[in-house]
Amino acid sequence: MSGEKGEQAGRPGEQAPGGEQLALIRETVRKAKEPRAKPRTWRGAALAEGLPVARVLVDKGLVHLDQFFDYAVPAAMDEDARPGVRIRVRFGARVVKGRREGGTLHDGFIVERRADSDFAGPLAPLAQVLSTEPVLTPALLRLCRQVADRYAGALADVVQLAVPPRMARAEREPSPDPLPDPAPPAPGPWTRYPTGPAFLQALARGDTPRAVWLALPGPHWPLELATAAATALAAGRGALVVLPDGRSAARVDAALTALLGAGRHVLLTADAGPEERYRRWLAVSRGAVKAVVGTRAAMFAPVADLGLVALWDDGDSSHAEPHAPQPHAREVLLLRAREERTALLLGGITGTVEGAQLVDSGWALPLAAAREEVRAAAPLVRTVGDADQARDEAARAARLPSLAWRVTRDALAHGPVLVQVPRRGYVPRLACDRCREPARCAACSGPLEVREEGGTPSCGWCGRPAADWHCQECGGFRLRASIVGARRTAEELGRAFPKVPVRTSGRDTVLATVGAAPALVIATPGAEPVADGGYAAALLLDGWALLGRPDLRAGEEALRRWALAASLVRPAGQGGTVVVLAEPTLRPVQALVRWDPAGHAVRELAERAELRFPPVARMASVTGPPAALAEFAELVRLPEGTEVLGPVPYRVPRAQGGEGWERLLYRVPPGQGGALAAALKAARVARAARAAQLPLLLRMDPPDIG
């Protein structure tokens, strides 16, 4: 909203007006009519002395309104209206014949108190101070601004991600008094890494070491993360550890509690519930607690005197925020490490291309174990390729080749066996039995699936039954399973090993742990439970389903999922064996057999550099109807050196109205990512000023450019 049309200012300027404008502000508030809406504004209220203007971030999240607005502060609100507090303002009102008309009430935050305004017209007063808790601190506001600029988004959208919703009862409760700094912990399992103790010593001195850590397989990584966080606390600084899911966060939480006791850190996950999570967040914001363990949203946690940021498994897609502007936890923590001068620990069982680039540039150092330690901790990995399965009659029964069947049979005598299946459900994909053409719904072209044994095929998109299906290519009426899901696999393995209990872990029910007794544990990737004492063996089925995805990261993701499952298996010296059903000559399979994920990441980085793909180059995608893309391409003023790829047809989920959409890709050389983001955001603002009706989706660093 422009300053000419409304009461609140919308254009920050350089020159400060004189006393004449201040008199106008006071006169406006004095003559203000009391509206009917609640909470009410102020009629005839005196202005606050000294700093009568509040600069406000209005919680609207519209890119063309990505600016601050000035409001008058009534004297009665002077004490409570401090920077960082939540307030409510009337937004969009107009002055008509001396009366304020229209406008709606919106929440917002005060970012600054000022003696004057850059806006020459009358200012609307604050409607209400919702809370006196300063939740949007200057440091958090700067971080949100940097994230918004990097991802071409609106500041209000990022603040919504960073500051949790208000819970009044939690705000009324005092936070506990901060505990004294703990004693430095022993290095513990960090001694298995040649440079591990040195990293901890640098943390203990208050230095800012930066490391890309390749963790050894096994159960020790939660304790290693907890030890690093405890070392930062012992040095008098804060620590922030971000993990991909609640189960892994709970493991680090338990390790840190065992190491330091209760009260020195908080766990920020959705499992705590909105009120308890806000209570814990307040304890961090107030400085009562200086260590945070949490999932993706914890990347913005306002830890005081932050000394260490750590991220576990940065290749997990859960670290990418699905809400606008879709920041990635790794990039946010890298921003914090640079701006707040903290140590960085980027760790995982496998490495990512982004981590390899940090090492290659010299910004971070590698932290890995010697090959002897790796061989001692890793299980034995064996492969079964397509040719092996074609010659193996046993592969047609219970989906197990002879090698996998023997390994499973022998391992069940010593403990549980993990079976990783890439797909959930019963038969999630069907095909024509005659010509192998994928079976699709006649109404919406969605894929057909069978959800339970003996069930009628139905559409996975619209849910319509397809009992009378026939193939459009060859006219056949018989269906076959092109992909078998976790539940069907559990049935087949249960028949192959009838005396062994079968447990499943997937989207509907995710198991955290299983016991040490013999059992078959069927799990989808990412839902593998931890076994007491480790699994005796693991079977990684249908490797082609992971490797065959049309995605730039298919190989990296397949290796990551396999290695995470294999790391739950006992070491080879204790009989631990992993069988992977995939072509043994492929690079990700060889990296798993040799347990060399760092080498795989380095080779992937070299290929990306040759092809000018991320992270070596920065890219952005703009997706929408062809007319919207043409309008956007007309408005955008790209920085020099930008390469435009497309447009090409692009399938968007039907819920987003993506029928017939196309996609443009913009690629810039290193160092131009900020300029590209600014140019794309400016084009969005110009398009919004035209009141464009057609939808358009913009994303920086899209994960699906393959």
XYZ file of C-alpha atoms in Angstrom:
706
model
C 0.000 0.000 0.000
C 1.438 3.356 -0.982
C 1.687 6.307 1.364
C -0.703 8.409 -0.729
C -3.514 5.898 -0.298
C -3.285 5.070 3.352
C -2.459 6.384 6.765
C 0.646 4.318 7.407
C 3.916 5.154 5.727
C 5.331 2.733 3.233
C 8.494 4.287 1.791
C 11.582 4.629 3.952
C 13.538 7.746 2.966
C 16.713 9.508 3.873
C 15.474 12.928 5.046
C 13.763 13.280 8.410
C 10.835 15.754 8.526
C 10.756 18.557 11.028
C 8.493 19.483 13.906
C 5.628 20.429 11.605
C 5.063 16.770 10.695
C 5.313 15.717 14.339
C 2.547 18.187 15.154
C 0.494 16.677 12.350
C 0.966 13.189 13.804
C -0.206 14.347 17.227
C -3.179 16.143 15.764
C -4.203 13.075 13.752
C -4.187 10.796 16.781
C -6.073 13.384 18.863
C -8.867 13.635 16.301
C -9.045 9.918 15.518
C -12.538 8.395 15.642
C -13.001 5.239 17.630
C -13.788 2.361 15.204
C -16.183 -0.435 16.010
C -13.670 -3.202 15.412
C -11.945 -4.837 18.376
C -9.319 -4.433 19.640
C -10.087 -0.728 19.357
C -7.760 2.057 18.399
C -7.405 5.215 20.429
C -9.543 8.324 20.274
C -8.106 11.565 21.549
C -5.036 9.743 22.925
C -1.833 11.613 23.576
C 1.276 10.604 21.655
C 4.224 8.956 23.364
C 6.941 11.396 24.297
C 10.395 11.105 22.796
C 9.816 8.247 20.325
C 6.237 8.608 19.081
C 6.704 6.525 15.908
C 6.873 2.742 15.701
C 8.303 1.118 12.592
C 6.286 -2.065 12.076
C 6.646 -5.302 10.126
C 3.065 -6.168 9.153
C 2.403 -9.887 9.002
C 1.048 -10.050 5.453
C 3.783 -11.940 3.565
C 3.080 -10.227 0.213
C 6.245 -9.661 -1.772
C 5.166 -6.224 -3.046
C 4.586 -5.124 0.572
C 7.971 -6.355 1.765
C 8.827 -3.192 3.700
C 8.276 -1.560 7.063
C 5.358 0.768 7.852
C 5.245 3.627 10.349
C 2.543 3.942 13.004
C 1.964 6.437 15.793
C 2.462 5.223 19.383
C -0.172 6.422 21.904
C 1.243 7.459 25.267
C -0.647 4.667 27.021
C 1.324 2.108 24.977
C 4.685 3.836 25.354
C 6.111 1.403 27.924
C 4.830 -1.800 26.297
C 5.465 -0.936 22.644
C 9.107 -1.970 22.602
C 11.095 -3.272 19.612
C 10.492 -6.970 19.060
C 7.004 -7.215 20.601
C 3.866 -8.378 18.839
C 1.307 -5.717 18.064
C -1.892 -5.291 16.060
C -2.406 -2.521 13.524
C -5.081 -1.381 11.116
C -3.730 -1.881 7.615
C -5.171 -0.443 4.416
C -7.328 2.325 5.943
C -7.953 5.597 4.074
C -8.636 9.117 5.267
C -11.821 10.462 3.674
C -13.033 13.927 4.754
C -11.023 13.731 7.952
C -12.319 10.261 8.893
C -10.492 6.965 8.757
C -12.403 4.378 6.751
C -11.829 0.765 5.784
C -8.762 -1.285 6.555
C -8.422 -4.541 8.425
C -6.604 -5.500 11.586
C -3.336 -7.395 11.155
C -0.718 -8.722 13.526
C 2.828 -7.481 13.278
C 6.065 -6.748 15.108
C 7.677 -3.500 16.157
C 11.176 -3.419 14.714
C 12.181 0.093 15.792
C 11.010 3.131 17.791
C 11.726 6.492 16.142
C 11.379 10.187 16.880
C 10.046 10.928 13.396
C 8.744 9.283 10.249
C 9.810 9.263 6.619
C 6.153 9.487 5.608
C 4.737 12.977 5.153
C 1.062 12.103 5.722
C -0.897 11.314 8.874
C -0.060 8.064 10.684
C -2.521 5.563 12.092
C -1.977 4.664 15.742
C -1.092 1.195 16.962
C -4.304 -0.699 17.682
C -2.982 -2.981 20.435
C 0.153 -4.379 21.996
C -0.581 -8.109 21.991
C 2.369 -9.091 24.142
C 5.240 -7.410 25.935
C 7.588 -10.314 25.142
C 10.345 -9.126 22.719
C 10.352 -12.207 20.487
C 11.761 -10.639 17.301
C 15.218 -9.634 18.480
C 17.523 -7.511 16.272
C 19.770 -10.525 15.616
C 16.813 -12.702 14.601
C 15.443 -9.922 12.384
C 18.807 -9.611 10.592
C 18.908 -13.370 10.024
C 15.367 -13.383 8.632
C 16.227 -10.508 6.308
C 19.273 -12.378 4.970
C 17.242 -15.556 4.407
C 14.507 -13.608 2.619
C 17.073 -11.957 0.343
C 18.807 -15.237 -0.447
C 15.571 -16.996 -1.404
C 13.834 -14.051 -3.142
C 11.093 -14.095 -0.540
C 9.182 -11.746 1.726
C 10.555 -10.941 5.170
C 7.178 -11.562 6.823
C 7.131 -15.136 5.466
C 10.531 -15.875 7.001
C 9.540 -14.316 10.337
C 6.507 -16.612 10.394
C 8.905 -19.565 10.148
C 11.292 -18.162 12.754
C 8.904 -17.020 15.498
C 6.394 -19.611 16.737
C 2.745 -18.671 17.335
C 2.063 -16.932 20.634
C 0.753 -18.946 23.581
C -0.348 -16.494 26.296
C -0.168 -18.928 29.195
C 3.409 -19.893 28.346
C 4.389 -16.209 28.207
C 2.995 -15.561 31.675
C 5.178 -18.268 33.185
C 8.745 -17.363 34.170
C 11.618 -19.303 32.643
C 14.065 -21.107 34.956
C 17.270 -19.440 36.053
C 20.247 -20.318 33.838
C 22.580 -22.984 35.172
C 26.341 -22.408 35.436
C 28.537 -23.591 32.605
C 29.272 -27.333 32.802
C 32.679 -28.927 32.985
C 34.237 -29.906 29.624
C 33.252 -33.468 28.674
C 35.710 -36.196 27.765
C 36.284 -36.692 24.021
C 34.645 -40.126 24.203
C 34.036 -41.626 20.729
C 35.647 -38.585 19.058
C 39.018 -40.256 19.704
C 38.219 -42.585 16.788
C 38.827 -39.653 14.419
C 42.399 -38.354 14.020
C 41.303 -34.691 14.167
C 38.295 -35.206 16.442
C 39.973 -34.226 19.744
C 41.538 -31.181 18.081
C 38.100 -30.032 16.923
C 36.800 -30.284 20.498
C 39.840 -28.442 21.849
C 39.209 -25.578 19.430
C 35.591 -25.440 20.611
C 36.730 -25.407 24.235
C 38.982 -22.405 23.523
C 36.082 -20.482 22.014
C 37.480 -20.716 18.485
C 35.309 -21.203 15.396
C 36.429 -24.434 13.702
C 34.392 -25.504 10.672
C 34.255 -29.183 9.761
C 32.425 -31.467 7.341
C 32.196 -34.631 9.386
C 31.837 -38.113 7.896
C 30.567 -40.153 10.836
C 31.483 -43.782 11.330
C 28.635 -46.277 10.963
C 27.157 -47.452 14.214
C 25.244 -46.094 17.205
C 27.729 -43.471 18.459
C 26.872 -40.374 16.394
C 24.213 -39.041 18.859
C 26.821 -39.075 21.645
C 29.366 -37.413 19.356
C 26.950 -34.575 18.557
C 26.061 -34.232 22.244
C 29.752 -34.086 23.188
C 30.392 -31.282 20.697
C 27.405 -29.294 22.039
C 28.492 -29.857 25.647
C 32.009 -28.655 24.812
C 30.604 -25.392 23.423
C 28.523 -24.944 26.591
C 31.571 -25.565 28.761
C 33.305 -22.708 26.913
C 30.478 -20.373 27.948
C 28.804 -20.246 24.513
C 25.557 -21.586 23.082
C 24.975 -24.589 20.837
C 22.356 -25.439 18.208
C 21.935 -28.942 16.778
C 19.425 -29.482 13.943
C 18.312 -32.972 12.889
C 15.991 -34.213 10.126
C 13.277 -35.868 12.243
C 11.936 -36.261 15.749
C 13.402 -39.735 16.250
C 16.986 -38.658 15.616
C 16.443 -35.487 17.670
C 15.209 -37.609 20.561
C 18.400 -39.703 20.407
C 20.626 -36.623 20.636
C 18.391 -35.189 23.361
C 18.807 -38.373 25.410
C 22.588 -38.372 24.861
C 22.924 -34.724 25.916
C 20.763 -35.295 29.006
C 22.892 -38.273 29.990
C 26.028 -36.196 29.488
C 25.016 -32.978 31.293
C 21.793 -33.694 33.141
C 18.446 -31.956 32.726
C 17.917 -28.218 32.456
C 20.855 -27.213 30.241
C 19.158 -27.643 26.880
C 15.719 -27.864 25.293
C 14.271 -30.128 22.625
C 12.327 -28.221 19.950
C 10.169 -30.595 17.910
C 6.518 -30.692 16.889
C 5.937 -33.679 19.199
C 6.017 -31.371 22.234
C 2.826 -29.575 21.172
C 2.425 -25.839 20.422
C 2.298 -24.563 24.011
C 5.178 -26.610 25.399
C 7.279 -25.913 22.340
C 6.673 -22.174 22.747
C 7.544 -22.407 26.443
C 10.872 -24.001 25.553
C 11.484 -21.468 22.783
C 10.904 -18.648 25.281
C 13.466 -20.183 27.624
C 15.992 -19.913 24.782
C 14.935 -16.389 23.796
C 15.179 -15.192 27.420
C 18.665 -16.659 27.818
C 17.624 -19.242 30.429
C 18.894 -22.079 28.193
C 21.853 -21.881 25.820
C 21.593 -25.179 23.946
C 18.908 -26.362 21.507
C 18.344 -29.739 19.896
C 15.557 -29.759 17.332
C 14.205 -30.367 13.869
C 14.053 -28.019 10.885
C 12.248 -25.066 12.536
C 14.943 -24.917 15.236
C 17.379 -23.488 12.665
C 16.076 -20.037 13.653
C 16.272 -20.616 17.430
C 17.519 -17.371 19.079
C 20.369 -18.940 21.068
C 22.335 -16.351 23.034
C 26.093 -16.083 22.331
C 25.939 -18.883 19.812
C 29.213 -20.807 19.586
C 28.332 -23.942 17.575
C 25.815 -24.790 14.856
C 25.586 -28.455 13.903
C 23.476 -30.143 11.232
C 23.035 -33.870 10.920
C 22.367 -35.564 7.562
C 22.035 -32.433 5.433
C 21.045 -34.537 2.417
C 17.687 -35.405 4.000
C 14.829 -33.649 2.199
C 13.200 -32.896 5.573
C 15.713 -30.073 6.029
C 14.058 -28.151 3.166
C 11.204 -25.992 4.442
C 8.052 -26.540 2.321
C 6.606 -23.094 3.098
C 7.655 -19.910 1.301
C 10.367 -18.985 0.634
C 11.449 -22.610 1.216
C 14.842 -22.151 2.897
C 17.120 -25.125 3.565
C 18.420 -25.643 7.097
C 21.986 -26.096 5.822
C 22.018 -22.693 4.123
C 20.451 -20.972 7.139
C 23.048 -22.449 9.484
C 25.839 -21.487 7.104
C 24.520 -17.918 7.211
C 24.510 -18.024 11.005
C 28.028 -19.444 11.125
C 29.295 -16.572 8.966
C 27.332 -13.744 10.546
C 27.486 -14.841 14.197
C 31.037 -16.207 13.924
C 30.299 -19.657 15.237
C 31.839 -23.068 14.784
C 30.169 -25.347 12.237
C 29.751 -29.126 12.249
C 28.090 -30.536 9.123
C 27.812 -34.255 9.742
C 26.291 -37.438 8.386
C 26.858 -41.088 7.615
C 27.314 -39.958 4.009
C 28.430 -36.665 2.526
C 26.604 -34.314 0.177
C 27.902 -32.438 -2.822
C 27.382 -29.182 -0.906
C 29.562 -30.471 1.913
C 32.220 -31.551 -0.573
C 32.179 -28.054 -2.060
C 32.764 -26.483 1.374
C 35.826 -28.678 1.779
C 37.011 -28.102 -1.780
C 36.823 -24.316 -1.320
C 38.797 -24.507 1.926
C 35.985 -22.889 3.933
C 35.659 -26.068 6.024
C 37.986 -28.953 6.780
C 37.198 -32.672 6.470
C 36.716 -34.640 9.676
C 36.806 -38.382 9.016
C 38.182 -41.592 10.472
C 41.108 -43.570 9.126
C 40.352 -46.449 6.752
C 41.194 -48.990 9.441
C 38.497 -47.544 11.717
C 36.004 -47.488 8.849
C 36.614 -51.146 8.018
C 36.281 -52.079 11.688
C 32.933 -50.272 12.079
C 31.233 -51.034 8.749
C 29.299 -54.201 7.893
C 30.179 -56.501 5.002
C 28.313 -55.352 1.867
C 27.432 -57.841 -0.875
C 25.599 -57.167 -4.134
C 23.089 -58.999 -6.317
C 22.731 -57.567 -9.837
C 19.999 -58.009 -12.432
C 21.897 -60.766 -14.220
C 22.317 -62.667 -10.955
C 18.580 -62.458 -10.271
C 17.663 -63.563 -13.803
C 19.702 -66.771 -13.342
C 18.342 -67.366 -9.838
C 15.061 -69.291 -9.569
C 14.823 -68.462 -5.869
C 14.506 -64.771 -6.714
C 10.994 -65.454 -8.011
C 9.815 -66.727 -4.642
C 9.527 -64.287 -1.750
C 11.479 -61.722 -3.812
C 14.747 -63.067 -2.383
C 17.716 -64.296 -4.445
C 19.521 -67.290 -3.009
C 22.301 -65.158 -1.508
C 19.806 -62.885 0.274
C 17.792 -65.892 1.480
C 20.894 -67.581 2.948
C 22.091 -64.367 4.617
C 18.633 -63.820 6.135
C 18.337 -67.398 7.358
C 21.765 -67.365 9.014
C 21.340 -63.895 10.512
C 17.959 -64.689 12.085
C 19.749 -67.158 14.344
C 21.609 -64.212 15.913
C 19.207 -61.254 15.881
C 16.806 -59.126 13.836
C 17.114 -58.560 10.099
C 16.242 -55.242 8.472
C 14.567 -55.247 5.053
C 14.454 -51.861 3.319
C 11.730 -51.487 0.677
C 11.703 -48.259 -1.391
C 7.893 -48.052 -1.581
C 5.162 -48.162 1.048
C 1.741 -49.746 0.552
C 0.818 -53.137 -0.912
C 1.236 -52.864 -4.695
C 1.775 -49.129 -5.278
C 2.254 -49.427 -9.065
C 0.609 -51.709 -11.646
C 1.328 -52.394 -15.311
C -0.242 -54.274 -18.188
C 0.735 -57.948 -18.005
C 1.026 -58.196 -21.795
C 2.924 -55.054 -22.892
C 4.228 -53.781 -19.504
C 2.728 -50.301 -20.116
C 2.034 -48.537 -16.770
C -1.643 -48.846 -15.813
C -3.383 -45.478 -15.499
C -6.795 -44.198 -14.464
C -9.215 -43.559 -17.334
C -10.565 -40.440 -15.581
C -7.423 -38.535 -14.532
C -4.471 -40.585 -15.880
C -3.209 -41.231 -12.354
C -1.304 -44.447 -11.550
C -3.317 -47.495 -10.482
C -2.505 -49.294 -7.239
C -3.739 -52.105 -5.005
C -3.918 -51.143 -1.333
C -4.497 -54.561 0.228
C -4.486 -58.263 -0.668
C -7.379 -59.104 -2.937
C -8.335 -55.451 -3.260
C -9.719 -53.781 -6.383
C -7.246 -51.642 -8.318
C -7.892 -47.941 -7.749
C -6.351 -44.624 -8.763
C -3.600 -43.252 -6.567
C -4.648 -39.679 -7.420
C -8.462 -39.499 -7.495
C -9.265 -42.773 -5.689
C -11.705 -44.079 -8.357
C -11.907 -47.901 -8.579
C -10.764 -49.422 -11.880
C -12.300 -52.903 -11.834
C -13.029 -52.718 -15.588
C -9.577 -51.462 -16.586
C -8.131 -52.333 -19.984
C -4.839 -51.299 -21.559
C -5.017 -48.417 -24.029
C -1.918 -49.697 -25.866
C -2.633 -53.362 -26.492
C -6.167 -53.912 -25.182
C -5.047 -56.341 -22.470
C -7.123 -56.843 -19.319
C -4.582 -58.492 -16.997
C -2.497 -56.479 -14.505
C 0.876 -57.217 -12.965
C 2.822 -55.605 -10.133
C 5.525 -53.279 -11.461
C 6.485 -52.214 -7.928
C 5.853 -54.164 -4.737
C 5.311 -52.214 -1.520
C 6.335 -52.793 2.084
C 3.133 -54.567 3.150
C 3.256 -57.030 0.252
C 6.934 -57.668 1.005
C 6.060 -58.361 4.648
C 3.488 -60.965 3.537
C 5.919 -62.716 1.212
C 8.778 -62.818 3.704
C 6.383 -63.983 6.398
C 5.559 -66.993 4.228
C 9.253 -67.625 3.520
C 10.132 -67.550 7.253
C 6.890 -68.651 8.928
C 8.235 -68.922 12.483
C 9.791 -65.452 12.590
C 7.794 -62.382 13.729
C 7.448 -59.689 11.070
C 7.259 -55.999 11.986
C 6.700 -53.075 9.647
C 7.755 -49.438 9.967
C 6.550 -46.797 7.541
C 4.425 -43.703 7.111
C 1.421 -44.940 9.104
C 3.432 -46.431 11.980
C 7.103 -45.565 12.449
C 8.952 -47.650 15.025
C 11.694 -45.969 17.025
C 13.403 -49.147 18.283
C 13.151 -52.924 18.115
C 14.591 -55.496 20.451
C 17.510 -57.849 19.976
C 15.327 -60.932 19.414
C 15.183 -62.481 15.926
C 12.601 -60.706 13.750
C 12.099 -59.437 10.228
C 11.742 -55.650 10.229
C 10.273 -54.305 6.969
C 10.810 -50.550 6.659
C 10.646 -47.837 4.028
C 13.676 -45.529 3.661
C 13.947 -43.126 6.578
C 11.656 -45.182 8.835
C 14.194 -47.829 9.887
C 14.057 -48.390 13.667
C 17.205 -48.807 15.729
C 17.811 -52.376 16.940
C 19.266 -53.114 20.366
C 22.828 -54.232 19.677
C 22.411 -53.627 15.933
C 20.845 -55.718 13.195
C 22.421 -59.031 12.311
C 21.857 -58.291 8.607
C 20.047 -55.965 6.223
C 18.492 -56.501 2.802
C 18.212 -53.450 0.547
C 15.598 -54.408 -2.055
C 14.721 -52.912 -5.436
C 17.752 -50.686 -5.765
C 16.642 -49.684 -9.259
C 13.656 -47.821 -7.749
C 16.023 -45.371 -6.053
C 18.663 -45.209 -8.757
C 16.185 -44.859 -11.617
C 14.551 -41.626 -10.473
C 14.840 -38.785 -13.036
C 16.663 -36.560 -10.576
C 20.089 -34.984 -10.452
C 20.532 -36.335 -6.921
C 19.309 -39.888 -7.579
C 22.685 -41.541 -7.027
C 23.544 -39.421 -3.993
C 20.110 -40.069 -2.455
C 20.262 -43.822 -3.093
C 23.680 -44.053 -1.424
C 22.458 -41.975 1.520
C 19.408 -44.153 2.127
C 21.382 -47.378 1.774
C 24.192 -46.225 4.044
C 21.803 -45.045 6.770
C 20.187 -48.480 6.803
C 23.528 -50.286 6.630
C 24.905 -48.203 9.516
C 22.315 -49.843 11.791
C 23.897 -53.277 11.112
C 26.595 -54.767 13.299
C 30.208 -54.480 12.106
C 31.560 -57.129 9.773
C 33.741 -58.456 12.604
C 30.533 -59.333 14.495
C 28.964 -61.009 11.466
C 26.985 -58.016 10.179
C 26.134 -58.365 6.490
C 24.257 -56.151 4.040
C 22.887 -57.416 0.729
C 21.934 -54.751 -1.816
C 19.869 -55.705 -4.865
C 21.338 -53.354 -7.472
C 23.742 -53.447 -10.396
C 27.190 -53.789 -8.761
C 29.025 -51.723 -11.395
C 27.118 -48.508 -10.634
C 29.010 -45.780 -8.799
C 26.683 -45.501 -5.734
C 26.748 -49.284 -5.285
C 30.533 -49.355 -5.446
C 30.732 -46.494 -2.951
C 28.562 -48.515 -0.552
C 30.634 -51.689 -1.013
C 33.868 -49.792 -0.299
C 32.126 -47.551 2.256
C 33.504 -44.463 0.572
C 30.691 -41.852 0.568
C 33.195 -38.976 0.659
C 34.819 -40.147 -2.571
C 31.390 -40.431 -4.183
C 30.553 -36.841 -3.191
C 33.873 -35.560 -4.588
C 33.274 -37.257 -7.939
C 29.697 -35.933 -8.052
C 31.019 -32.423 -7.376
C 33.495 -32.705 -10.241
C 30.710 -33.736 -12.619
C 28.466 -30.907 -11.418
C 31.285 -28.419 -12.019
C 31.759 -29.704 -15.560
C 28.012 -29.457 -16.276
C 27.605 -26.160 -14.366
C 24.972 -27.608 -12.074
C 24.349 -26.665 -8.412
C 26.005 -26.175 -6.049
C 28.776 -24.967 -8.366
C 26.245 -22.655 -10.039
C 23.152 -21.054 -8.537
C 19.827 -21.837 -10.178
C 16.224 -20.762 -9.822
C 13.015 -22.173 -11.268
C 9.878 -20.266 -12.257
C 6.850 -22.449 -12.919
C 3.390 -21.520 -14.147
C 1.039 -21.254 -17.121
C 2.754 -20.239 -20.382
C 1.137 -16.783 -20.350
C 2.400 -16.105 -16.816
C 5.925 -17.205 -17.753
C 5.900 -14.936 -20.785
C 4.804 -11.992 -18.631
C 7.465 -12.756 -16.035
C 10.200 -13.055 -18.691
C 9.163 -9.624 -19.988
C 9.437 -8.012 -16.538
C 12.593 -9.595 -15.172
C 15.925 -7.775 -15.544
C 18.474 -10.525 -15.217
C 22.063 -9.933 -14.095
C 24.794 -10.218 -16.672
C 25.818 -13.772 -17.390
C 22.428 -15.347 -16.610
C 21.593 -18.379 -18.719
C 17.905 -19.058 -19.436
C 16.880 -22.703 -19.901
C 13.416 -23.426 -21.258
C 10.522 -23.079 -21.020
C 9.676 -26.784 -21.034
C 6.509 -28.681 -20.024
C 6.451 -29.393 -16.320
C 4.023 -31.447 -14.264
C 2.905 -29.729 -11.072
C 0.663 -31.452 -8.460
C -2.999 -31.153 -9.415
C -3.737 -29.515 -6.053
C -1.693 -26.520 -7.257
C -3.594 -26.268 -10.514
C -0.588 -27.271 -12.586
C -2.351 -28.614 -15.687
C -0.424 -27.543 -18.791
C 2.232 -25.622 -16.843
C 5.774 -24.952 -18.000
C 9.045 -24.210 -16.253
C 11.890 -21.787 -16.818
C 15.315 -22.313 -15.266
C 17.757 -19.464 -14.620
C 21.429 -20.267 -14.063
C 24.143 -17.868 -12.937
C 27.872 -18.346 -12.276
C 29.285 -18.467 -8.741
C 28.899 -15.235 -6.817
C 25.824 -14.088 -8.759
C 23.167 -15.894 -6.703
C 22.276 -12.798 -4.687
C 21.882 -10.680 -7.830
C 19.671 -13.331 -9.424
C 17.456 -13.537 -6.323
C 17.102 -9.738 -6.245
C 16.181 -9.619 -9.938
C 13.569 -12.344 -9.627
C 12.058 -10.714 -6.555
C 11.858 -7.357 -8.345
C 10.005 -9.041 -11.212
C 7.550 -10.564 -8.730
C 6.943 -7.120 -7.233
C 6.364 -5.602 -10.681
C 3.983 -8.414 -11.551
C 2.043 -7.925 -8.312
C 1.778 -4.198 -9.072
C 0.014 -5.160 -12.307
C -2.467 -7.230 -10.259
C -1.568 -10.333 -12.280
C -4.107 -13.117 -11.837
C -2.281 -16.162 -13.178
C -0.347 -18.194 -10.560
C 3.428 -18.415 -10.601
C 5.802 -20.454 -8.425
C 9.385 -19.297 -7.853
C 12.044 -21.292 -6.076
C 15.724 -20.670 -5.543
C 17.949 -23.766 -5.623
C 15.191 -26.178 -6.750
C 15.959 -29.770 -5.734
C 14.351 -31.369 -8.823
C 16.259 -29.988 -11.775
C 17.409 -33.393 -13.054
